[in-house]
PDB file of C-alpha atoms and ligand atoms in Angstrom:
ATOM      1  CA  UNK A 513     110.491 168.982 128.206  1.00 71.00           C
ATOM      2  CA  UNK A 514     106.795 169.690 129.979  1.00 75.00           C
ATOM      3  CA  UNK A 515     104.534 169.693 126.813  1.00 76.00           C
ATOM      4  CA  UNK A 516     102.531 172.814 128.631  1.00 84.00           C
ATOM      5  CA  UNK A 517     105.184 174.461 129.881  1.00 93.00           C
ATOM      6  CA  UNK A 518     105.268 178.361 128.366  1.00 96.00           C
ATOM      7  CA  UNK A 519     108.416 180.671 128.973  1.00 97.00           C
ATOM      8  CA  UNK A 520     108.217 184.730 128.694  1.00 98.00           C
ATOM      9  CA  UNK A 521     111.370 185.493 126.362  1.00 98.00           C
ATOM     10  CA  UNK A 522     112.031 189.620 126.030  1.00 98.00           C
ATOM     11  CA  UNK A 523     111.353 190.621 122.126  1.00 98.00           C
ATOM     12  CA  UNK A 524     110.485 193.038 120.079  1.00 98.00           C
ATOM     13  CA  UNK A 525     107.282 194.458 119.087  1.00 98.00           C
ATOM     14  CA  UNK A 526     106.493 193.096 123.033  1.00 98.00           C
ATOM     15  CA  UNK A 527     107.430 189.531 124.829  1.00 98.00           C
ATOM     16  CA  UNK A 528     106.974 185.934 122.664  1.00 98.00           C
ATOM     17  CA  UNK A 529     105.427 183.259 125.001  1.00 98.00           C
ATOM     18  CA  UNK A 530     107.479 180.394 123.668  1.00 98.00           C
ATOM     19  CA  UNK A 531     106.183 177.083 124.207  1.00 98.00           C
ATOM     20  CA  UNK A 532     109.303 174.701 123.964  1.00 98.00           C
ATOM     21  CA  UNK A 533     107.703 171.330 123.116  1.00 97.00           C
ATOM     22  CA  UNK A 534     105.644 173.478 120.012  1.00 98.00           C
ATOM     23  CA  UNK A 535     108.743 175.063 118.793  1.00 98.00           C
ATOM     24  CA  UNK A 536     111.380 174.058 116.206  1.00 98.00           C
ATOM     25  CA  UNK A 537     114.768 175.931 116.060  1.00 99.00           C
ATOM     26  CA  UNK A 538     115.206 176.668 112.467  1.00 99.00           C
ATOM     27  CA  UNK A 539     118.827 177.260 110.975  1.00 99.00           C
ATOM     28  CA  UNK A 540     118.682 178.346 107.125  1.00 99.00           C
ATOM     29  CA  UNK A 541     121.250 177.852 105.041  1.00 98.00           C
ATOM     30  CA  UNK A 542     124.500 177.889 107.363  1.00 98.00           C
ATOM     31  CA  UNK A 543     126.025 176.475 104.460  1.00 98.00           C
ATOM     32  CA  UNK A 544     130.007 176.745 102.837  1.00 98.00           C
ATOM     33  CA  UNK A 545     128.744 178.132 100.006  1.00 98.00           C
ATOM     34  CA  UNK A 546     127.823 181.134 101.834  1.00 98.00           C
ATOM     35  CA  UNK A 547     129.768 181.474 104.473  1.00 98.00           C
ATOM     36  CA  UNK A 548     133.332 179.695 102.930  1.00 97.00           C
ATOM     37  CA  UNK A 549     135.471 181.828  99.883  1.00 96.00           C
ATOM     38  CA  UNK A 550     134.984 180.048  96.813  1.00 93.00           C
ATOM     39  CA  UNK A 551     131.201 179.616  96.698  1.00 93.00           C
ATOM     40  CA  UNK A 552     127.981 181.188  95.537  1.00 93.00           C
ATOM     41  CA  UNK A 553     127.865 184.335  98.147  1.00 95.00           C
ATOM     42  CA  UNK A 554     131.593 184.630  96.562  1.00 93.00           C
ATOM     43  CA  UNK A 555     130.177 184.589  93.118  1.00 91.00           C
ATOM     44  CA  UNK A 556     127.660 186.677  93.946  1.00 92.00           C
ATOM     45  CA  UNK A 557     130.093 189.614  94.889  1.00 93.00           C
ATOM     46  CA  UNK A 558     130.313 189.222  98.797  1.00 95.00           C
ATOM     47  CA  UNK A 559     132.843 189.400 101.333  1.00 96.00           C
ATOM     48  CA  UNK A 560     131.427 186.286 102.649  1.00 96.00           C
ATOM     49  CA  UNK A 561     133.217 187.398 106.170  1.00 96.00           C
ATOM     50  CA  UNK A 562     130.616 189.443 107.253  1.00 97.00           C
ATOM     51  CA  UNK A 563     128.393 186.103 107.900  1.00 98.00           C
ATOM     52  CA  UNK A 564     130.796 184.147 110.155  1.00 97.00           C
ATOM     53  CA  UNK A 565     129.740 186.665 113.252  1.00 98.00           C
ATOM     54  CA  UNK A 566     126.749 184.527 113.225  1.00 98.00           C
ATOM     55  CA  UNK A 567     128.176 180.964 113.917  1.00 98.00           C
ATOM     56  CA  UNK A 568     129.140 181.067 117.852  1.00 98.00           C
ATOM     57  CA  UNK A 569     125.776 182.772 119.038  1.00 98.00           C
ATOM     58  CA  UNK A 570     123.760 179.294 116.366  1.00 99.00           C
ATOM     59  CA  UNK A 571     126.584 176.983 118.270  1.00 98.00           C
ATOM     60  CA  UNK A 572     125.683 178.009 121.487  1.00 98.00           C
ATOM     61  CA  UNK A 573     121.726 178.129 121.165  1.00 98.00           C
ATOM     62  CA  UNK A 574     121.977 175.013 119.051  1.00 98.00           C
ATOM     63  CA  UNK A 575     123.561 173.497 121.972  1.00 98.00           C
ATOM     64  CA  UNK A 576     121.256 174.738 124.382  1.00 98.00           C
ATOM     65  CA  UNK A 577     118.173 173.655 121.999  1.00 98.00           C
ATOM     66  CA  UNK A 578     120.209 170.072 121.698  1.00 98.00           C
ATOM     67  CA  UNK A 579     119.997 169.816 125.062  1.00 98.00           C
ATOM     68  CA  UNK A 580     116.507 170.305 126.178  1.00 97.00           C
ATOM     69  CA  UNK A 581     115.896 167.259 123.601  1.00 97.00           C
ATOM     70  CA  UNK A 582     113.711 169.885 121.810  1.00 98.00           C
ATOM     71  CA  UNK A 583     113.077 170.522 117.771  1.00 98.00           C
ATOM     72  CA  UNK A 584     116.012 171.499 115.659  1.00 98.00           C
ATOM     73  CA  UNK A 585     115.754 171.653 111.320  1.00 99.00           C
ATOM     74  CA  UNK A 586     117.942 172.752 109.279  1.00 99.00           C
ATOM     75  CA  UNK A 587     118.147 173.920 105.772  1.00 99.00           C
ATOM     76  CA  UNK A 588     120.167 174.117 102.478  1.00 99.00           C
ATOM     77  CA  UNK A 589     119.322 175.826  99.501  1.00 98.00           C
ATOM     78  CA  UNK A 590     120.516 174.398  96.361  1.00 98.00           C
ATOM     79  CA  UNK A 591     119.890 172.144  93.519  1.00 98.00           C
ATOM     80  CA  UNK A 592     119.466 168.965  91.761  1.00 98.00           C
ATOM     81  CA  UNK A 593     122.750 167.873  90.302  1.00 98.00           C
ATOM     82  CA  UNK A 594     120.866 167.819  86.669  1.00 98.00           C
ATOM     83  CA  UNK A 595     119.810 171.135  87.218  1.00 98.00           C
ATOM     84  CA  UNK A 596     116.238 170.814  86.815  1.00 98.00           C
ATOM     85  CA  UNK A 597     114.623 172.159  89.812  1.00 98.00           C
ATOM     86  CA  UNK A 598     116.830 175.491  88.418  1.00 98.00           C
ATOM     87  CA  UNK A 599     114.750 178.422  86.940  1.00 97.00           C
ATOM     88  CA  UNK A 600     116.999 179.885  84.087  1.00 95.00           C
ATOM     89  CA  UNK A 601     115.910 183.404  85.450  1.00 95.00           C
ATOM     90  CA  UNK A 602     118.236 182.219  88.834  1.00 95.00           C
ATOM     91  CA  UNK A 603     120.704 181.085  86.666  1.00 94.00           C
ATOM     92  CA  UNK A 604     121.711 183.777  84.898  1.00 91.00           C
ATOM     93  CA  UNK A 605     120.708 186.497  87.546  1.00 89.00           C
ATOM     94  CA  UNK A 606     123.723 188.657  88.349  1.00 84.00           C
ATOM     95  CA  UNK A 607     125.642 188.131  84.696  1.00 87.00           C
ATOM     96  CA  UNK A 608     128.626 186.643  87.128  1.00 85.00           C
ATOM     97  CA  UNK A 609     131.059 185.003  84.587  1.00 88.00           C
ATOM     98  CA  UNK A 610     130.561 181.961  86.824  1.00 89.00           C
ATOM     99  CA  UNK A 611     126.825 180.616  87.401  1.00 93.00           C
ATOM    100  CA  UNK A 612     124.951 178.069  89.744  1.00 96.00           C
ATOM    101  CA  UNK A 613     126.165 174.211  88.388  1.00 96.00           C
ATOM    102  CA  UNK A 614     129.584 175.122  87.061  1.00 96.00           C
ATOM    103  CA  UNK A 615     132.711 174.368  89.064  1.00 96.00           C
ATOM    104  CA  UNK A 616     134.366 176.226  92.029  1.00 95.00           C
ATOM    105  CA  UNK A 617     136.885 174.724  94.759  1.00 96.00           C
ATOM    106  CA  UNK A 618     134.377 174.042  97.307  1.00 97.00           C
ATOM    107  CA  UNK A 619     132.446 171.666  93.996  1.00 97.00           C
ATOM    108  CA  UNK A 620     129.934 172.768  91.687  1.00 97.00           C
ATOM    109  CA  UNK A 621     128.208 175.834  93.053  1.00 96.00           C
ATOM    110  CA  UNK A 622     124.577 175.840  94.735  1.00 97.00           C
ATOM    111  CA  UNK A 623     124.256 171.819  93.910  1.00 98.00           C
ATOM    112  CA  UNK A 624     123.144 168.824  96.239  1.00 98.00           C
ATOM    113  CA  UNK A 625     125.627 166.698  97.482  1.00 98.00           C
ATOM    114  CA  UNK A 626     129.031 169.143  96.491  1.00 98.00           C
ATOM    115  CA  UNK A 627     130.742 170.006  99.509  1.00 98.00           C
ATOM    116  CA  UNK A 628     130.676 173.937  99.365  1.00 98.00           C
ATOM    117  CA  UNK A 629     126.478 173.276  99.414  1.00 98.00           C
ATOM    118  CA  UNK A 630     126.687 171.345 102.795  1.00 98.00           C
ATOM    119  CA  UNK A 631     126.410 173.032 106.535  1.00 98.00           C
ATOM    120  CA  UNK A 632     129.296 174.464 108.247  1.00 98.00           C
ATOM    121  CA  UNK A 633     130.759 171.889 110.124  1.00 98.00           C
ATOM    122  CA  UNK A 634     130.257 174.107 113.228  1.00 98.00           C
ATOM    123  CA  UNK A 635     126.535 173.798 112.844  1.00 98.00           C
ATOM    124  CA  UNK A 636     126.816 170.469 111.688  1.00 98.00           C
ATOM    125  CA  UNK A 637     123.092 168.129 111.916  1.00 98.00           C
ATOM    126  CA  UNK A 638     122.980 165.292 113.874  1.00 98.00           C
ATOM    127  CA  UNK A 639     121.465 162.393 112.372  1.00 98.00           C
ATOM    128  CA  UNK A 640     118.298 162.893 114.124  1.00 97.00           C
ATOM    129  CA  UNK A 641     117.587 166.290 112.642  1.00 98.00           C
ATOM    130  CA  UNK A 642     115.782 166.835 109.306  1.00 98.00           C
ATOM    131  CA  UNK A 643     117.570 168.681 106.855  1.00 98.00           C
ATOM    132  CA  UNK A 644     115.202 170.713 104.218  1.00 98.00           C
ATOM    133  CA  UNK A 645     116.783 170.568 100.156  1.00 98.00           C
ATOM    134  CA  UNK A 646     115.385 174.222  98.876  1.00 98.00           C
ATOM    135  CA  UNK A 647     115.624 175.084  96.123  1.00 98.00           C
ATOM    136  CA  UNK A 648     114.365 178.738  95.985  1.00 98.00           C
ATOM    137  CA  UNK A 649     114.985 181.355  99.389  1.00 98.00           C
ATOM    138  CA  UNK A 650     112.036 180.431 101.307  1.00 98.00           C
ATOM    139  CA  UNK A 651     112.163 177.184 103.170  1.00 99.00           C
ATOM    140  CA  UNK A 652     108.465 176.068 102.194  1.00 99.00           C
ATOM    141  CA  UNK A 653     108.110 176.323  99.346  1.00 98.00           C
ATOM    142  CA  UNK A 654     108.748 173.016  96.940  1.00 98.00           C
ATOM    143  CA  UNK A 655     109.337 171.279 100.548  1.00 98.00           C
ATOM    144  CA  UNK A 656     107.819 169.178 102.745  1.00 98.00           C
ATOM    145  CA  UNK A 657     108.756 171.187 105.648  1.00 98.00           C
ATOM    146  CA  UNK A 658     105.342 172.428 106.481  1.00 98.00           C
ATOM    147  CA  UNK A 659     104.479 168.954 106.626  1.00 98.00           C
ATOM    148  CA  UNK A 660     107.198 167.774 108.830  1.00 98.00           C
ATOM    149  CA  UNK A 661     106.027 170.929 111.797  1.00 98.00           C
ATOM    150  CA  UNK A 662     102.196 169.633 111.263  1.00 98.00           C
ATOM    151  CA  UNK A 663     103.284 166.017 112.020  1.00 98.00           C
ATOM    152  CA  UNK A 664     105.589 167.178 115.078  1.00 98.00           C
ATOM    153  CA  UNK A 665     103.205 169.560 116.171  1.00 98.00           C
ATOM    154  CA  UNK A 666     105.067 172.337 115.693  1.00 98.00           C
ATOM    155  CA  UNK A 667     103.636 175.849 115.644  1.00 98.00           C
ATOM    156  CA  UNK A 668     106.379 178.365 116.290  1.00 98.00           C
ATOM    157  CA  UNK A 669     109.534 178.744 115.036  1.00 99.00           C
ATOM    158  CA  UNK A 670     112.937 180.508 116.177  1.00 99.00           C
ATOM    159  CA  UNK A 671     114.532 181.301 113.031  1.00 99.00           C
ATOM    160  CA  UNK A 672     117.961 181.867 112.911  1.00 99.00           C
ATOM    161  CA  UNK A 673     120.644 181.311 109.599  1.00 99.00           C
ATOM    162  CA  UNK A 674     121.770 183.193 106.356  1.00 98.00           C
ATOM    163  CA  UNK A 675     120.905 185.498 105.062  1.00 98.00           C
ATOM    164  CA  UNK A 676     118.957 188.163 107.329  1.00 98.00           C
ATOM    165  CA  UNK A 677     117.311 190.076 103.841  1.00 98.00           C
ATOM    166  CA  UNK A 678     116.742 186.658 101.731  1.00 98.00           C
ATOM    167  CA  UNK A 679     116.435 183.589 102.862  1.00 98.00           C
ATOM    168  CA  UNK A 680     115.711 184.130 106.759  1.00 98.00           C
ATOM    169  CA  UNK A 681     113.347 187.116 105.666  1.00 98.00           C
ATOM    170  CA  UNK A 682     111.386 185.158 102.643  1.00 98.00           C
ATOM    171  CA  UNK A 683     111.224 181.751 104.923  1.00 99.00           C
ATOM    172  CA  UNK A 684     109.497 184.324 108.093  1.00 99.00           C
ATOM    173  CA  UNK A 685     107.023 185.797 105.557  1.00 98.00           C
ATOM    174  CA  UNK A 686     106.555 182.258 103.805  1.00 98.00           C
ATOM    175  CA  UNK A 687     105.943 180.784 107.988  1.00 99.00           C
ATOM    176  CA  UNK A 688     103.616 183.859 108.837  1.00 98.00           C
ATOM    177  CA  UNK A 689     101.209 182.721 106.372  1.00 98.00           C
ATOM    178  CA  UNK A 690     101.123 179.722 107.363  1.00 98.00           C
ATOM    179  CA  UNK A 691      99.986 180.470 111.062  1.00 98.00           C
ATOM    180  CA  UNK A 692     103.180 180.110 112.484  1.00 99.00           C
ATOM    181  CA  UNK A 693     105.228 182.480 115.007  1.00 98.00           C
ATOM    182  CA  UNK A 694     108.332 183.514 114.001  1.00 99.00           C
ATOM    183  CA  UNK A 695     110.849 184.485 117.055  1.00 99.00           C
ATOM    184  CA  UNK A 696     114.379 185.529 115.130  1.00 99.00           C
ATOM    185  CA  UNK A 697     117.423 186.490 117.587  1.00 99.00           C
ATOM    186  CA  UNK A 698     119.497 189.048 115.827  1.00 98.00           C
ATOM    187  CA  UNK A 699     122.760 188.068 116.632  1.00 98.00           C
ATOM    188  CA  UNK A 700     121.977 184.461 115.230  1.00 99.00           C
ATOM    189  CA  UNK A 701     121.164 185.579 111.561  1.00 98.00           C
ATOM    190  CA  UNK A 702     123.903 187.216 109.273  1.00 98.00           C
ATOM    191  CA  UNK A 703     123.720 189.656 105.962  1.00 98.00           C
ATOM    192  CA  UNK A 704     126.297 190.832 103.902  1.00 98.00           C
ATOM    193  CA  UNK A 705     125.111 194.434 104.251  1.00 98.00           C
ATOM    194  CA  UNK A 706     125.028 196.065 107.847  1.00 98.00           C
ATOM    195  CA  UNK A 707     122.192 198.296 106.370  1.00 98.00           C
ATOM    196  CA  UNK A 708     120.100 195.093 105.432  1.00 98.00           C
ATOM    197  CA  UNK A 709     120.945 193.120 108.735  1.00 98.00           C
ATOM    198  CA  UNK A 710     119.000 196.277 110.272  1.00 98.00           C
ATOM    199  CA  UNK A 711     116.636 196.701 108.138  1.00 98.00           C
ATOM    200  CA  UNK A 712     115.681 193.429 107.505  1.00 98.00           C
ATOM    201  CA  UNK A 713     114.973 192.773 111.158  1.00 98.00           C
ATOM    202  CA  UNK A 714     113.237 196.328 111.301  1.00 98.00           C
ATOM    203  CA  UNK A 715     110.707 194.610 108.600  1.00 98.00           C
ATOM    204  CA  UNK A 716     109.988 191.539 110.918  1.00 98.00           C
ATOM    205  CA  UNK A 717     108.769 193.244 114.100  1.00 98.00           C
ATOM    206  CA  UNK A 718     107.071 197.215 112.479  1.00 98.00           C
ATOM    207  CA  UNK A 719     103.681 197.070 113.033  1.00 98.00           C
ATOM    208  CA  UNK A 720     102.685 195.317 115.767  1.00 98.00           C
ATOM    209  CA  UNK A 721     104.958 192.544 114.677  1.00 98.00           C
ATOM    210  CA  UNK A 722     103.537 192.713 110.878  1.00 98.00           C
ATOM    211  CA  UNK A 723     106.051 188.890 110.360  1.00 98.00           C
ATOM    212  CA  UNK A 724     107.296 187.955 113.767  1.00 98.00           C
ATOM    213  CA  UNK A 725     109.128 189.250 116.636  1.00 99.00           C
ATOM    214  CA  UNK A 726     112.490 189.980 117.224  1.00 99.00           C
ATOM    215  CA  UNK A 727     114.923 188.997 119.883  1.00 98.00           C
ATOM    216  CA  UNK A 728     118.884 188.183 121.170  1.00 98.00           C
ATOM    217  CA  UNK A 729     120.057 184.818 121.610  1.00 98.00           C
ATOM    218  CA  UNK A 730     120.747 185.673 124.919  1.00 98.00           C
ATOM    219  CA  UNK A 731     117.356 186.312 125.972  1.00 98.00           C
ATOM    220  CA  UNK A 732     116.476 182.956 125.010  1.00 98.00           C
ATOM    221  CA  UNK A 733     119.405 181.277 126.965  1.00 98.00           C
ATOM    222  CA  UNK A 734     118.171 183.237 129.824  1.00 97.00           C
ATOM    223  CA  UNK A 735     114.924 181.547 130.339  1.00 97.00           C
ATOM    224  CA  UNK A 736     115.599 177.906 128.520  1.00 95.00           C
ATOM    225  CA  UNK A 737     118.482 177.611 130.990  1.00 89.00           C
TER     226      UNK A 737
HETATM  227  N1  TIU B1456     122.437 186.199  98.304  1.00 78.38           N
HETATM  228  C1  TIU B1456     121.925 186.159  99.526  1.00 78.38           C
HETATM  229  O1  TIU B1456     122.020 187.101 100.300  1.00 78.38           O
HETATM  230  N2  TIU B1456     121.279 185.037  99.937  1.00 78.38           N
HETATM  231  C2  TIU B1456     120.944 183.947  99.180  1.00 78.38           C
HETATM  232  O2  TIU B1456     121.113 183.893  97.974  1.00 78.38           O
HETATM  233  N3  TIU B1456     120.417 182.873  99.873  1.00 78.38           N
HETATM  234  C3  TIU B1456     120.199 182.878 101.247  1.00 78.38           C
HETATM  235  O3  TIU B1456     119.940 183.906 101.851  1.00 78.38           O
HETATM  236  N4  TIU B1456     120.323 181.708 101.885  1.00 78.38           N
END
């Protein structure tokens, strides 16, 4: 795509001027273990459900996104099969008789390279698109994404994933501080609480857009196609 090209996409607190060639689509954490029974939003108490409303609006931008040839990354938040990279404070949040290593029928919960901690198939990566381990909510921190946007000269993101309140909220915050623009299209994210699926995208664009702006997949479809 024209690296100077700009397009006006409708949002909330007012218009993003998206510039495709400078901006990565980011998918967090469209993973089984959240969005499949069995696994850690399971443990955690969730009708893990409520998320899947979020897969055919990712499919469809993803696909769009795909085929522009522009910047896709996804991530997975989980943990070293040895459990090091785990804070005991995350382990035993929540007193659930089951925790974060021990067995569950999608594999060991929250750990690298079990099947309930990979991506959807319906969001599947291609080979081609880098894939961010995590092991805390936000998507920067103890990973080299950061680096991976400065070498593709990336500076704004579209932000889309599980869930709204955690890990798409913390990784926006973590991005705004790092000079990027955050453009999040509501139906693309997913909570487990309609109150914090609102809320949480109230927080992004109050105050002149105090994180990022907001948006619908739709509008962004509109103008890439
Ligand atoms: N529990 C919950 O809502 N979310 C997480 O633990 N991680 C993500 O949001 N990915």
């Amino acid at each position: 795509m024209n690296t100077s090209l700009t397009l006006t996409i409708e949002a909330e607190p007012y218009a993003f001027e998206l510039e495709p060639a400078k901006c990565a689509l980011l998918i967090i954490d469209m993973q089984r273990d959240f969005l499949e029974p069995g696994g850690f939003g399971e443990m955690l108490g969730n009708d893990v459900s409520r998320l899947r409303g979020a897969i055919q609006p990712n499919q469809k931008l993803l696909a769009a996104w795909r085929a522009k040839g522009l910047q896709v990354i996804h991530t997975r938040e989980g943990h070293r099969p040895d459990l090091a990279d785990l804070p005991e404070a995350k382990r035993i949040r929540g007193r659930s008789k089951t925790c974060i290593g021990d067995a569950g029928p999608m594999g060991r919960i929250l750990v690298r390279g079990e099947s309930g901690h990979d991506i959807i198939p319906e969001l599947y990566p291609l080979p081609s698109e880098p894939v961010i381990d995590k092991p805390g909510k936000g998507a920067f921190w103890a990973t080299d994404l950061h680096a991976i946007l400065q070498n593709r000269g990336i500076r704004q993101l579209i932000v889309t994933g599980v869930t709204t309140e955690v890990c798409v909220n913390t990784t926006v915050r973590e991005a705004n501080d790092r000079g990027y623009d955050c453009l999040v299209p509501d139906d693309c994210v997913g909570s487990y609480f309609p109150e914090f699926q609102e809320m949480g995208l109230k927080m992004i664009k109050a105050q002149g857009g105090i994180f990022g702006w907001v948006t619908n997949s739709q509008k962004i479809l509109d103008v890439l196609n």
